[in-house]
Coordinates of C-alpha atoms and ligand atoms in Angstrom, one line a residue:
M172 CA -20.6 36.7 -50.6
I173 CA -23.4 35.0 -48.7
A174 CA -24.4 35.9 -45.2
G175 CA -21.3 38.0 -44.9
K176 CA -18.9 35.2 -45.9
S177 CA -16.7 35.0 -49.0
R178 CA -16.8 32.0 -51.3
R179 CA -13.3 31.0 -50.0
Q180 CA -14.5 31.2 -46.4
L181 CA -17.5 29.0 -47.3
E182 CA -15.3 26.5 -48.9
R183 CA -13.2 26.1 -45.8
E184 CA -16.2 25.8 -43.4
P185 CA -15.7 22.3 -41.9
I186 CA -18.2 19.4 -41.7
V187 CA -18.6 18.9 -38.0
Y188 CA -19.2 15.5 -36.6
H189 CA -20.0 14.5 -33.1
V190 CA -19.7 11.1 -31.5
G191 CA -21.8 10.4 -28.4
M192 CA -21.8 7.3 -26.3
D193 CA -24.6 8.0 -23.7
D194 CA -25.3 4.4 -22.8
P195 CA -22.2 2.3 -23.8
E196 CA -23.7 -1.0 -22.8
A197 CA -26.4 -0.5 -25.4
H198 CA -23.6 -0.7 -28.0
E199 CA -24.9 2.3 -30.0
F200 CA -23.0 5.5 -30.9
Q201 CA -25.1 8.7 -31.3
I202 CA -23.7 10.5 -34.3
E203 CA -24.3 14.0 -35.5
M204 CA -23.1 15.5 -38.7
R205 CA -23.4 19.3 -39.3
V206 CA -23.1 20.2 -43.0
P207 CA -22.3 23.8 -43.7
A208 CA -24.0 26.0 -46.3
L209 CA -23.4 24.7 -49.8
P210 CA -25.0 27.6 -51.7
E211 CA -24.7 26.3 -55.2
R212 CA -26.3 23.0 -54.4
E213 CA -30.1 22.7 -54.2
A214 CA -29.8 19.1 -53.1
V215 CA -26.9 17.3 -51.4
E216 CA -26.2 13.6 -51.4
I217 CA -24.8 11.9 -48.3
A218 CA -23.3 8.4 -48.5
F219 CA -22.2 5.7 -46.2
A220 CA -19.1 3.5 -47.1
A221 CA -19.6 0.0 -48.4
W222 CA -16.1 -1.2 -47.4
A223 CA -13.1 -0.3 -45.4
P224 CA -9.8 0.5 -47.3
G225 CA -7.3 -2.2 -46.6
S226 CA -9.9 -4.9 -46.4
Y227 CA -11.2 -5.9 -49.8
M228 CA -14.7 -7.0 -49.1
I229 CA -18.1 -5.3 -49.3
R230 CA -19.4 -4.9 -45.7
D231 CA -22.3 -2.5 -46.1
F232 CA -21.7 -0.7 -42.9
V233 CA -25.0 1.2 -43.3
R234 CA -26.8 -2.0 -42.1
H235 CA -26.0 -0.8 -38.6
V236 CA -27.5 2.7 -39.0
Y237 CA -30.8 3.5 -37.2
G238 CA -33.0 6.5 -36.5
L239 CA -31.8 8.7 -39.3
E240 CA -33.0 12.3 -38.9
I241 CA -32.1 15.1 -41.3
V242 CA -33.1 18.6 -40.2
D243 CA -32.4 22.2 -41.0
E244 CA -30.7 24.5 -38.5
A245 CA -34.1 25.3 -36.9
G246 CA -34.8 21.6 -36.4
R247 CA -37.4 21.2 -39.2
A248 CA -37.3 17.9 -41.1
L249 CA -35.9 18.2 -44.6
G250 CA -37.1 16.4 -47.7
R251 CA -35.0 13.4 -48.5
D252 CA -34.9 10.6 -51.0
R253 CA -33.2 7.3 -50.4
L254 CA -31.3 6.6 -53.6
D255 CA -29.9 3.1 -52.8
K256 CA -28.8 1.0 -49.9
Q257 CA -26.3 3.7 -48.7
R258 CA -27.1 7.1 -50.3
W259 CA -29.7 9.8 -49.5
R260 CA -30.4 13.0 -51.4
V261 CA -31.2 15.9 -49.0
A262 CA -33.3 18.8 -50.2
S263 CA -31.3 21.4 -48.3
G264 CA -31.7 24.3 -50.7
G265 CA -28.0 25.2 -50.2
A266 CA -28.5 25.9 -46.5
P267 CA -26.7 24.2 -43.6
F268 CA -28.3 21.0 -42.3
V269 CA -27.8 18.4 -39.5
V270 CA -27.8 14.6 -39.8
R271 CA -28.4 12.5 -36.7
Y272 CA -28.4 8.8 -36.4
R273 CA -27.4 5.9 -34.2
V274 CA -24.8 3.2 -35.2
F275 CA -25.0 -0.3 -33.6
A276 CA -21.4 -1.1 -32.8
F277 CA -20.8 -4.7 -31.5
E278 CA -18.3 -6.1 -34.0
Q279 CA -14.8 -6.1 -32.4
T280 CA -12.6 -6.2 -35.4
V281 CA -10.0 -3.8 -36.8
R282 CA -12.4 -2.9 -39.7
T283 CA -15.6 -2.2 -37.8
S284 CA -16.7 -0.5 -34.6
F285 CA -17.4 -1.6 -31.1
L286 CA -18.8 0.0 -27.9
D287 CA -19.3 -1.3 -24.4
G288 CA -18.7 -0.3 -20.8
D289 CA -15.0 -0.8 -21.2
H290 CA -14.1 0.9 -24.4
A291 CA -15.1 2.3 -27.8
Y292 CA -13.3 1.6 -31.0
W293 CA -14.2 2.8 -34.5
N294 CA -12.8 2.6 -37.9
G295 CA -14.4 5.7 -39.5
T296 CA -16.0 4.0 -42.6
S297 CA -18.3 2.2 -40.2
L298 CA -19.4 5.4 -38.5
F299 CA -19.4 8.5 -40.6
F300 CA -21.4 9.7 -43.6
A301 CA -19.6 11.4 -46.4
V302 CA -21.0 14.4 -48.2
E303 CA -20.6 13.7 -51.9
G304 CA -18.5 16.2 -53.7
E305 CA -17.2 17.6 -50.4
T306 CA -14.7 14.9 -49.3
M307 CA -11.9 17.4 -49.6
R308 CA -13.6 19.8 -47.1
P309 CA -12.0 19.9 -43.6
C310 CA -13.7 17.9 -40.9
Q311 CA -13.9 18.2 -37.2
V312 CA -15.0 15.4 -34.8
G313 CA -16.0 16.0 -31.2
V314 CA -15.9 13.0 -28.9
A315 CA -18.0 12.9 -25.7
A316 CA -16.7 9.9 -23.8
P317 CA -17.7 8.6 -20.3
A318 CA -15.8 10.3 -17.5
G319 CA -12.2 8.9 -17.0
W320 CA -11.9 7.5 -20.5
T321 CA -8.8 8.2 -22.6
I322 CA -8.8 9.0 -26.3
S323 CA -6.0 7.8 -28.7
T324 CA -6.0 8.7 -32.4
A325 CA -3.6 10.0 -35.0
L326 CA -5.8 13.0 -35.6
P327 CA -4.5 16.2 -34.0
R328 CA -6.6 17.8 -31.2
A329 CA -8.1 21.2 -31.8
G330 CA -6.7 23.9 -29.6
R331 CA -9.0 25.4 -27.0
G332 CA -11.3 28.0 -28.5
A333 CA -11.2 26.4 -31.9
H334 CA -14.5 26.3 -33.8
G335 CA -16.6 23.5 -32.2
G336 CA -13.9 23.1 -29.5
H337 CA -14.1 21.7 -26.0
G338 CA -17.7 22.6 -25.2
P339 CA -19.4 21.6 -21.9
G340 CA -20.3 17.9 -22.0
R341 CA -19.3 17.7 -25.7
G342 CA -15.7 16.5 -25.2
P343 CA -12.5 17.4 -27.1
T344 CA -12.5 18.0 -30.8
F345 CA -10.1 16.5 -33.4
L346 CA -9.3 17.9 -36.9
A347 CA -9.0 16.1 -40.2
A348 CA -8.0 17.6 -43.6
G349 CA -11.0 15.9 -45.2
Y350 CA -13.2 12.8 -45.2
D351 CA -10.3 10.5 -46.3
E352 CA -8.2 11.5 -43.3
L353 CA -11.2 11.3 -41.0
V354 CA -12.0 7.7 -41.9
D355 CA -8.3 6.7 -42.1
S356 CA -7.8 7.6 -38.4
P357 CA -9.3 5.1 -36.1
F358 CA -10.1 6.0 -32.5
E359 CA -9.6 4.0 -29.4
V360 CA -11.5 5.5 -26.5
G361 CA -11.7 3.9 -23.1
T362 CA -9.7 2.4 -20.3
H363 CA -6.6 1.5 -22.2
R364 CA -3.0 2.1 -21.2
V365 CA -0.9 4.6 -23.2
L366 CA 2.8 4.0 -23.6
R367 CA 4.8 6.6 -25.4
F368 CA 8.2 6.5 -27.1
R369 CA 10.2 8.6 -29.5
T370 CA 12.5 7.3 -32.2
A371 CA 13.8 8.2 -35.7
G372 CA 12.6 11.8 -35.1
A373 CA 8.9 11.0 -34.5
D374 CA 6.6 10.4 -31.5
F375 CA 4.9 7.1 -31.1
E376 CA 2.0 6.1 -28.9
L377 CA 1.0 2.5 -28.0
A378 CA -2.6 2.4 -27.0
L379 CA -3.0 -1.0 -25.3
F380 CA -6.5 -2.1 -24.5
G381 CA -7.4 -5.4 -22.8
R382 CA -5.9 -8.2 -20.7
T383 CA -2.5 -9.4 -21.7
N384 CA 0.4 -11.3 -20.2
A385 CA 2.9 -9.4 -22.4
V386 CA 5.6 -7.3 -20.7
D387 CA 5.0 -3.7 -21.8
T388 CA 8.6 -2.8 -22.1
R389 CA 9.2 -5.8 -24.5
L390 CA 6.4 -4.6 -26.7
V391 CA 7.8 -1.1 -26.8
D392 CA 11.3 -2.4 -27.5
I393 CA 10.0 -4.5 -30.4
L394 CA 8.1 -1.5 -31.9
R395 CA 11.1 0.7 -31.5
R396 CA 13.3 -1.8 -33.3
I397 CA 10.8 -2.2 -36.1
V398 CA 10.4 1.6 -36.5
T399 CA 14.1 2.3 -36.7
T400 CA 14.8 -0.6 -39.1
T401 CA 12.0 0.4 -41.4
A402 CA 13.0 4.1 -41.3
D403 CA 16.5 3.0 -42.3
I404 CA 15.1 1.3 -45.4
F405 CA 13.2 4.4 -46.5
G406 CA 15.6 7.1 -45.3
G407 CA 13.4 8.5 -42.6
L408 CA 9.7 8.6 -41.5
P409 CA 6.9 10.3 -43.5
F410 CA 5.1 11.5 -40.3
D411 CA 5.8 13.2 -37.0
R412 CA 3.5 11.1 -34.9
Y413 CA 2.1 7.6 -35.2
V414 CA -0.3 5.6 -33.1
F415 CA -0.3 1.8 -32.6
I416 CA -3.8 0.8 -31.3
V417 CA -3.5 -2.7 -29.9
H418 CA -6.5 -4.7 -28.7
A419 CA -5.5 -7.6 -26.5
L420 CA -8.5 -10.0 -27.0
P421 CA -9.2 -13.7 -26.5
V422 CA -8.4 -14.5 -30.2
A423 CA -6.1 -12.7 -32.7
T424 CA -7.7 -11.5 -35.8
G425 CA -5.1 -9.3 -37.5
G426 CA -4.4 -5.7 -38.3
L427 CA -5.5 -2.8 -40.5
E428 CA -3.1 -0.2 -41.7
H429 CA -3.7 3.6 -41.8
H430 CA -1.7 6.7 -42.8
A431 CA -0.3 7.5 -39.4
S432 CA -1.7 4.7 -37.2
V433 CA -2.6 1.0 -37.2
T434 CA -5.1 -1.2 -35.3
M435 CA -3.9 -4.7 -34.3
D436 CA -6.2 -7.2 -32.6
I437 CA -3.9 -9.7 -30.9
A438 CA -4.4 -12.7 -28.6
G439 CA -3.7 -11.0 -25.3
L440 CA -2.7 -14.2 -23.4
S441 CA -0.4 -15.6 -26.0
F442 CA 2.9 -14.3 -24.6
E443 CA 3.7 -17.3 -22.5
D444 CA 6.7 -18.0 -24.7
E445 CA 8.9 -16.1 -27.3
K446 CA 6.6 -17.2 -30.1
G447 CA 4.0 -14.7 -28.8
Y448 CA 6.4 -11.8 -29.1
V449 CA 7.6 -13.0 -32.5
R450 CA 4.0 -13.1 -33.8
F451 CA 3.4 -9.6 -32.4
A452 CA 6.6 -8.4 -34.0
D453 CA 5.7 -10.0 -37.4
L454 CA 2.2 -8.4 -37.4
A455 CA 3.6 -5.0 -36.3
A456 CA 6.4 -5.0 -38.9
H457 CA 3.8 -5.9 -41.6
E458 CA 1.4 -3.2 -40.6
F459 CA 4.2 -0.6 -40.1
F460 CA 5.6 -1.3 -43.6
H461 CA 2.1 -0.5 -44.9
A462 CA 2.7 3.1 -43.8
W463 CA 4.7 3.2 -47.1
N464 CA 3.5 0.2 -49.1
V465 CA -0.2 0.8 -49.9
K466 CA -0.8 3.9 -47.8
R467 CA 1.7 6.1 -49.7
L468 CA 3.0 3.9 -52.5
H469 CA -0.2 2.5 -53.9
D470 CA -2.2 1.5 -57.0
P471 CA -4.1 4.6 -58.4
V472 CA -7.4 3.0 -57.4
L473 CA -6.4 2.7 -53.8
G474 CA -6.6 6.4 -52.9
P475 CA -8.5 8.6 -53.2
F476 CA -11.0 5.8 -52.7
D477 CA -14.4 5.1 -54.1
Y478 CA -16.0 4.0 -50.8
G479 CA -19.3 3.1 -52.5
R480 CA -18.1 0.0 -54.3
E481 CA -15.3 -2.4 -55.1
S482 CA -11.9 -0.9 -56.1
Y483 CA -10.3 -3.5 -58.3
T484 CA -6.5 -3.7 -58.1
R485 CA -4.1 -6.3 -59.6
L486 CA -1.4 -5.3 -57.2
L487 CA -2.3 -7.0 -53.9
W488 CA 0.6 -9.5 -54.3
F489 CA 2.8 -6.4 -54.2
H490 CA 0.9 -4.4 -51.5
E491 CA 0.3 -7.4 -49.2
G492 CA 2.5 -10.3 -50.3
F493 CA 5.7 -8.3 -50.5
T494 CA 4.8 -6.5 -47.3
D495 CA 4.4 -9.9 -45.6
Y496 CA 7.8 -11.1 -46.8
L497 CA 9.6 -7.9 -45.8
A498 CA 8.1 -8.1 -42.3
N499 CA 10.1 -11.2 -41.8
V500 CA 13.2 -9.6 -43.1
I501 CA 12.7 -6.5 -40.9
I502 CA 12.3 -8.5 -37.7
L503 CA 15.5 -10.3 -38.6
W504 CA 17.4 -7.1 -39.4
A505 CA 16.0 -5.5 -36.3
G506 CA 17.5 -8.4 -34.2
I507 CA 14.0 -9.5 -33.0
I508 CA 14.6 -13.0 -34.4
D509 CA 18.0 -14.6 -35.3
E510 CA 19.1 -16.4 -38.4
P511 CA 18.2 -19.9 -37.2
A512 CA 14.7 -18.6 -36.5
F513 CA 14.6 -17.2 -40.1
W514 CA 15.6 -20.6 -41.6
R515 CA 13.1 -22.3 -39.3
W516 CA 10.3 -20.0 -40.5
I517 CA 11.1 -20.8 -44.2
S518 CA 11.4 -24.5 -43.4
E519 CA 8.0 -24.6 -41.8
D520 CA 6.1 -22.3 -44.1
W521 CA 7.4 -23.3 -47.6
P522 CA 6.2 -26.9 -47.4
R523 CA 2.8 -25.6 -46.3
Y524 CA 2.7 -23.4 -49.4
A525 CA 4.1 -26.2 -51.7
G526 CA 1.3 -28.5 -50.5
R527 CA -1.4 -26.0 -51.6
P528 CA -3.4 -27.7 -54.4
G529 CA -4.5 -24.4 -56.0
R530 CA -1.2 -22.5 -56.0
K531 CA -0.5 -22.9 -59.8
E532 CA -4.1 -22.5 -61.0
T533 CA -4.7 -18.7 -60.9
P534 CA -2.2 -15.9 -61.6
L535 CA -1.4 -13.6 -58.7
S536 CA -2.7 -10.6 -60.6
E537 CA -6.0 -12.3 -61.0
L538 CA -6.2 -13.5 -57.4
S539 CA -5.8 -9.8 -56.5
F540 CA -8.4 -8.6 -58.8
E541 CA -10.9 -11.2 -57.6
A542 CA -10.2 -10.8 -53.9
W543 CA -13.6 -9.2 -53.5
I544 CA -15.5 -12.1 -54.7
K545 CA -13.3 -15.1 -53.9
Q546 CA -10.6 -14.8 -51.3
Y547 CA -13.0 -13.3 -48.7
K548 CA -16.0 -15.3 -49.7
P549 CA -14.3 -18.7 -50.3
A550 CA -16.4 -21.5 -51.5
E551 CA -15.6 -25.1 -50.5
N552 CA -13.3 -25.7 -53.5
Y553 CA -11.5 -22.4 -53.2
F554 CA -8.2 -23.8 -52.1
N555 CA -8.2 -26.4 -55.0
N556 CA -8.3 -23.5 -57.5
A557 CA -6.6 -20.6 -55.8
V558 CA -4.1 -19.5 -53.1
S559 CA -3.9 -16.4 -51.0
Y560 CA -2.1 -13.5 -52.6
Y561 CA -0.5 -12.9 -49.3
E562 CA 1.1 -16.3 -49.3
K563 CA 2.2 -16.7 -52.9
G564 CA 3.0 -13.0 -53.0
L565 CA 5.3 -13.5 -50.0
W566 CA 7.3 -16.3 -51.8
V567 CA 7.4 -14.3 -55.1
G568 CA 8.7 -11.3 -53.0
M569 CA 11.5 -13.5 -51.6
A570 CA 12.3 -14.8 -55.0
L571 CA 12.6 -11.3 -56.4
D572 CA 14.7 -10.2 -53.5
L573 CA 17.1 -13.1 -54.2
E574 CA 17.1 -12.5 -58.0
L575 CA 18.0 -8.8 -57.4
R576 CA 20.8 -9.8 -55.0
R577 CA 22.1 -12.3 -57.5
A578 CA 22.2 -9.6 -60.1
T579 CA 24.0 -7.1 -57.8
G580 CA 26.5 -9.2 -55.9
G581 CA 24.2 -9.2 -52.9
R582 CA 24.2 -5.4 -52.5
R583 CA 20.7 -4.5 -53.5
G584 CA 17.4 -6.4 -53.2
L585 CA 13.7 -5.9 -52.5
P586 CA 14.2 -3.3 -49.7
E587 CA 16.3 -1.2 -52.1
L588 CA 13.5 -1.6 -54.7
F589 CA 11.1 0.0 -52.3
R590 CA 13.5 2.8 -51.5
K591 CA 13.8 3.5 -55.3
L592 CA 10.0 3.6 -55.6
W593 CA 9.7 5.8 -52.6
D594 CA 12.4 8.3 -53.9
R595 CA 10.7 8.3 -57.4
A596 CA 7.0 8.4 -56.6
G597 CA 6.2 8.1 -52.9
R598 CA 7.7 11.3 -51.7
R599 CA 5.4 13.1 -54.2
E600 CA 2.5 11.0 -53.1
A601 CA 2.2 9.8 -56.7
A602 CA 0.4 6.5 -57.4
V603 CA 2.4 3.4 -58.3
T604 CA 1.6 1.1 -61.2
E605 CA 3.0 -2.3 -62.0
A606 CA 5.1 -0.6 -64.7
D607 CA 6.7 1.5 -61.9
V608 CA 7.5 -1.6 -59.9
R609 CA 9.1 -3.2 -63.0
A610 CA 11.1 -0.1 -63.7
A611 CA 12.3 0.1 -60.1
A612 CA 13.4 -3.6 -60.3
Q613 CA 15.3 -2.8 -63.5
A614 CA 16.9 0.3 -61.9
V615 CA 17.9 -1.7 -58.8
G616 CA 19.0 -4.9 -60.6
G617 CA 20.6 -3.4 -63.7
R618 CA 18.6 -5.5 -66.1
S619 CA 15.0 -6.1 -67.0
F620 CA 12.9 -8.4 -64.7
D621 CA 9.9 -8.4 -67.1
A622 CA 10.2 -12.2 -67.6
F623 CA 10.1 -12.7 -63.8
F624 CA 6.8 -10.7 -63.5
D625 CA 5.3 -12.3 -66.6
R626 CA 6.0 -15.8 -65.3
Y627 CA 5.2 -15.5 -61.5
V628 CA 2.7 -12.6 -61.3
H629 CA 0.8 -13.0 -64.6
G630 CA 1.7 -16.7 -65.1
T631 CA 1.0 -19.4 -62.6
D632 CA 4.5 -20.9 -62.0
D633 CA 5.9 -21.4 -58.6
P634 CA 8.8 -19.1 -57.8
P635 CA 12.1 -21.1 -58.1
L636 CA 13.0 -20.7 -54.5
P637 CA 14.9 -24.0 -53.8
A638 CA 17.2 -23.1 -56.7
L639 CA 17.6 -19.5 -55.4
W640 CA 18.3 -20.7 -51.8
R641 CA 21.1 -22.9 -53.3
Q642 CA 22.5 -19.9 -55.1
A643 CA 22.6 -18.1 -51.7
G644 CA 24.8 -20.9 -50.4
L645 CA 22.2 -22.9 -48.6
A646 CA 22.1 -26.7 -48.7
V647 CA 18.5 -27.4 -49.5
K648 CA 16.9 -30.8 -49.0
Q649 CA 13.2 -31.7 -49.6
V650 CA 12.7 -35.0 -48.0
A651 CA 9.7 -37.4 -47.6
P652 CA 8.5 -37.3 -44.0
W653 CA 9.0 -41.1 -43.8
S654 CA 12.7 -41.1 -45.0
G655 CA 15.6 -41.6 -42.8
E656 CA 16.7 -38.0 -43.5
S657 CA 13.5 -36.5 -42.2
G658 CA 14.9 -36.0 -38.7
E659 CA 12.1 -38.2 -37.3
S660 CA 13.9 -40.9 -35.2
D661 CA 10.8 -43.0 -34.4
P662 CA 10.5 -45.7 -37.1
I663 CA 6.9 -46.3 -36.4
K664 CA 6.0 -42.7 -36.8
R665 CA 8.0 -42.5 -40.0
A666 CA 6.3 -45.5 -41.5
R667 CA 2.8 -44.2 -40.7
A668 CA 3.7 -40.8 -42.2
R669 CA 3.5 -42.5 -45.6
S670 CA -0.2 -43.1 -45.6
W671 CA -2.4 -40.5 -47.1
I672 CA -5.9 -40.1 -48.6
G673 CA -5.9 -36.4 -49.7
A674 CA -8.7 -35.2 -47.5
T675 CA -8.5 -32.5 -44.8
V676 CA -10.7 -33.0 -41.9
N677 CA -11.9 -30.3 -39.5
G678 CA -13.1 -30.7 -36.0
Q679 CA -16.7 -29.5 -35.3
A680 CA -17.9 -29.3 -31.7
H681 CA -20.1 -32.1 -30.7
A682 CA -22.6 -32.3 -27.9
G683 CA -20.7 -35.3 -26.5
G684 CA -17.5 -33.3 -26.1
S685 CA -15.3 -34.9 -28.7
E686 CA -14.9 -33.1 -32.1
R687 CA -16.8 -34.5 -35.0
A688 CA -14.6 -35.3 -38.0
V689 CA -16.0 -33.3 -40.9
V690 CA -14.3 -33.2 -44.3
K691 CA -13.2 -29.7 -45.2
N692 CA -11.5 -30.4 -48.5
V693 CA -10.8 -33.2 -50.9
L694 CA -7.9 -32.8 -53.3
P695 CA -8.8 -33.5 -56.9
G696 CA -7.4 -36.8 -58.0
S697 CA -6.7 -38.0 -54.4
P698 CA -7.8 -41.4 -53.0
A699 CA -10.5 -39.6 -51.0
A700 CA -11.9 -38.1 -54.2
A701 CA -11.7 -41.5 -56.0
A702 CA -13.8 -43.0 -53.2
G703 CA -16.4 -40.3 -53.6
L704 CA -15.9 -38.4 -50.3
T705 CA -16.6 -34.7 -50.4
F706 CA -17.0 -31.4 -48.5
G707 CA -19.2 -31.7 -45.4
D708 CA -19.1 -35.5 -45.1
E709 CA -18.9 -36.5 -41.4
I710 CA -16.6 -39.4 -40.9
L711 CA -17.8 -41.8 -38.1
A712 CA -15.5 -44.8 -38.4
V713 CA -12.4 -46.0 -40.3
G714 CA -12.2 -49.8 -40.7
G715 CA -15.0 -50.2 -38.2
D716 CA -13.2 -48.2 -35.5
R717 CA -15.1 -45.1 -34.3
V718 CA -13.1 -41.8 -34.9
N719 CA -13.3 -38.1 -34.1
A720 CA -11.4 -35.2 -35.5
S721 CA -8.2 -36.0 -33.5
T722 CA -8.2 -39.8 -34.2
V723 CA -9.3 -40.0 -37.9
G724 CA -5.8 -39.5 -39.2
K725 CA -4.4 -42.1 -36.8
R726 CA -6.9 -44.7 -37.8
L727 CA -6.2 -44.1 -41.5
S728 CA -2.5 -44.4 -40.9
D729 CA -3.1 -47.9 -39.5
H730 CA -3.4 -48.8 -43.2
A731 CA -0.3 -48.8 -45.5
P732 CA -0.4 -47.4 -49.0
G733 CA -2.2 -49.7 -51.3
Q734 CA -4.5 -51.2 -48.7
A735 CA -8.2 -50.6 -48.9
V736 CA -10.2 -49.5 -45.9
T737 CA -13.9 -48.9 -45.3
V738 CA -14.8 -45.4 -44.2
T739 CA -18.3 -45.0 -42.7
Y740 CA -19.8 -41.5 -42.8
F741 CA -22.9 -39.4 -42.7
R742 CA -24.0 -37.3 -45.7
R743 CA -27.2 -35.2 -45.1
D744 CA -27.7 -37.4 -42.0
R745 CA -27.8 -40.6 -44.0
L746 CA -25.3 -43.3 -43.2
R747 CA -22.9 -44.3 -46.0
E748 CA -19.8 -46.3 -46.7
A749 CA -16.8 -45.7 -49.0
R750 CA -14.0 -48.0 -49.9
V751 CA -10.8 -45.9 -49.8
V752 CA -7.5 -47.2 -51.2
V753 CA -4.9 -45.5 -49.1
G754 CA -2.2 -43.7 -51.1
T755 CA 1.3 -42.4 -50.6
S756 CA 1.7 -38.9 -49.1
P757 CA 3.1 -36.3 -51.5
D758 CA 4.2 -34.1 -48.5
R759 CA 7.9 -33.1 -48.3
K760 CA 9.8 -31.6 -45.5
L761 CA 12.2 -28.7 -46.2
M762 CA 15.5 -29.0 -44.5
L763 CA 17.5 -25.8 -44.2
D764 CA 18.7 -25.5 -40.7
T765 CA 20.4 -28.7 -39.4
P766 CA 24.1 -28.4 -38.6
E767 CA 25.3 -30.6 -41.4
I768 CA 23.7 -28.4 -44.0
R769 CA 24.7 -25.0 -42.5
P770 CA 25.7 -22.6 -45.3
A771 CA 29.0 -23.8 -46.7
R772 CA 31.7 -21.1 -46.9
G773 CA 34.4 -21.6 -49.5
S774 CA 36.9 -19.9 -51.6
T775 CA 35.6 -20.6 -55.0
S776 CA 34.0 -17.7 -56.9
S777 CA 30.5 -19.3 -56.7
A778 CA 30.9 -19.7 -52.9
R779 CA 32.0 -16.1 -52.6
A780 CA 29.0 -15.0 -54.7
A781 CA 26.7 -17.1 -52.5
D782 CA 28.2 -15.5 -49.4
A783 CA 27.6 -12.0 -50.8
I784 CA 23.9 -12.8 -51.7
R785 CA 23.4 -14.3 -48.2
A786 CA 25.1 -11.4 -46.4
G787 CA 22.9 -8.8 -48.3
W788 CA 19.7 -10.8 -47.8
L789 CA 20.2 -11.3 -44.1
G790 CA 21.4 -7.7 -43.6
A791 CA 24.7 -8.9 -42.2
R792 CA 26.5 -5.8 -43.6
R793 CA 24.0 -3.2 -42.5
P794 CA 25.8 -0.8 -40.3
T795 CA 22.6 -0.1 -38.4
R796 CA 21.9 -3.7 -37.6
R797 CA 21.1 -4.1 -33.9
A798 CA 22.6 -6.7 -31.6
R799 CA 20.5 -9.8 -31.4
R800 CA 18.4 -10.4 -28.4
P801 CA 20.0 -13.1 -26.3
Ligands
LIG209 ZN1 -1.4 -6.1 -44.9

């Protein structure tokens, strides 16, 4: 008993945060953290997060913290020691204390925080100190917003009269079970619109900030379809309420998943055609699937988190790549895209992957482990040695789906693997290891898939998708872009498609208006590499003709394979010349969707097996499958 309170009462005393935004155009939040009595601790360490879960890069959010004051309840400054970039030891003597500071918030991304006269957004790791050893303690956060602003978050609101409740000028209070939930619940506060819907037994809120030419009802219809289709896969929803925070901005920068909410930064004015809605649906399906995969079914190191440093996982191909693949399946099953669009997606994206020079250099498990130091800090040669674990993980996920369906007559695939994992581990909120994923594959497919994981996750081989597509009854052709089968009717364009030097060239804004042609990558062993071109070279002329970023490819294609051409370029502002012998393009188009190669139906047993695989894959037999949008 201390000051009339039992030990148990003391343990339940919350840490109370307060977020002020007195002058939004100064882009600074005023934060207060009240730490209750911790009688057994002479000194208490407080720490800022170095990274945001779901985004595997050290961001050092503390770099935006200013004006740190640490005082006792009477307002007297307490002794403190800065231990490293993000931790302080406070000599509190076990008594309550108050931490006040400002956070500069001018980075509008899903992972950071932002404040101006229109809105506030924060992802908690960029705003709130944790009290070390007390992250399980309940938290309250009061939000004092400018008049007329709306607050959207997954955290429940405290009832009136609750401790630290709706005080004058202090704004409403929200409750979190602990620090993990506090920082896993982003806030959108401002002038956004709120659209509500209810489906699959839960309440949903779409908090839509910014200028968009999307039709609200279409967005809600898309989200509703995604929710019901995903709920069908898992047999229900693991929450009663979920919030989609959507920022409609000039440029799309992606999403970040949370336990009962998501933030998505989309291009607000990109809804002038159906593609805009499909991109939105694809992102939303990916993020919503994360409510299971990575938020509840996750590697042991991905929760509870060590916010102070890198959390190394070898499972990002599973958490991100498989999620990316199933997002495409879900929007098909939900009737948001149709089957021709599904084939078109594969036909466009597979060749892009198959042309990646680094896709067979580094195993997926290693790409995942090294994400912190490579994928998000790519050096010039990164793509010659590596590939994104999203991208390769997606194709490996599709391959596993098709292998499972091949083993089960089409009846079970990757969605059923997730259901198995959810029933075994997720509902108990137990962590998931690669061994669990392998065991679930075996349970679903009726045989071991260890060789598959060894080869495509821990080895570097490409997943055998063209062969698997054929086994699903698809006629698959990979044709050179200059061949008569390529679908290109213009013979001049076909002939020119053959020329290739193996360099990718980026545009860089130029004072004169045209884009400078700057070499972004040179493939090892390519004609460009043989001629000595490298990253950063600025190409000025090809064969004496001046070029910019949009004409350099055309001028190179004036020369047939085998011909030599002089390329004039700047390196470190010195003029140079290279003699490049033009080669033959290794690019191949993937043909899945033209009428003559439509899936062939037949009466032979292999044709029936193919039909069954395809039907399961495309969800054709699912009773809940919704009618397609016209
Ligand atoms: Zn993701």
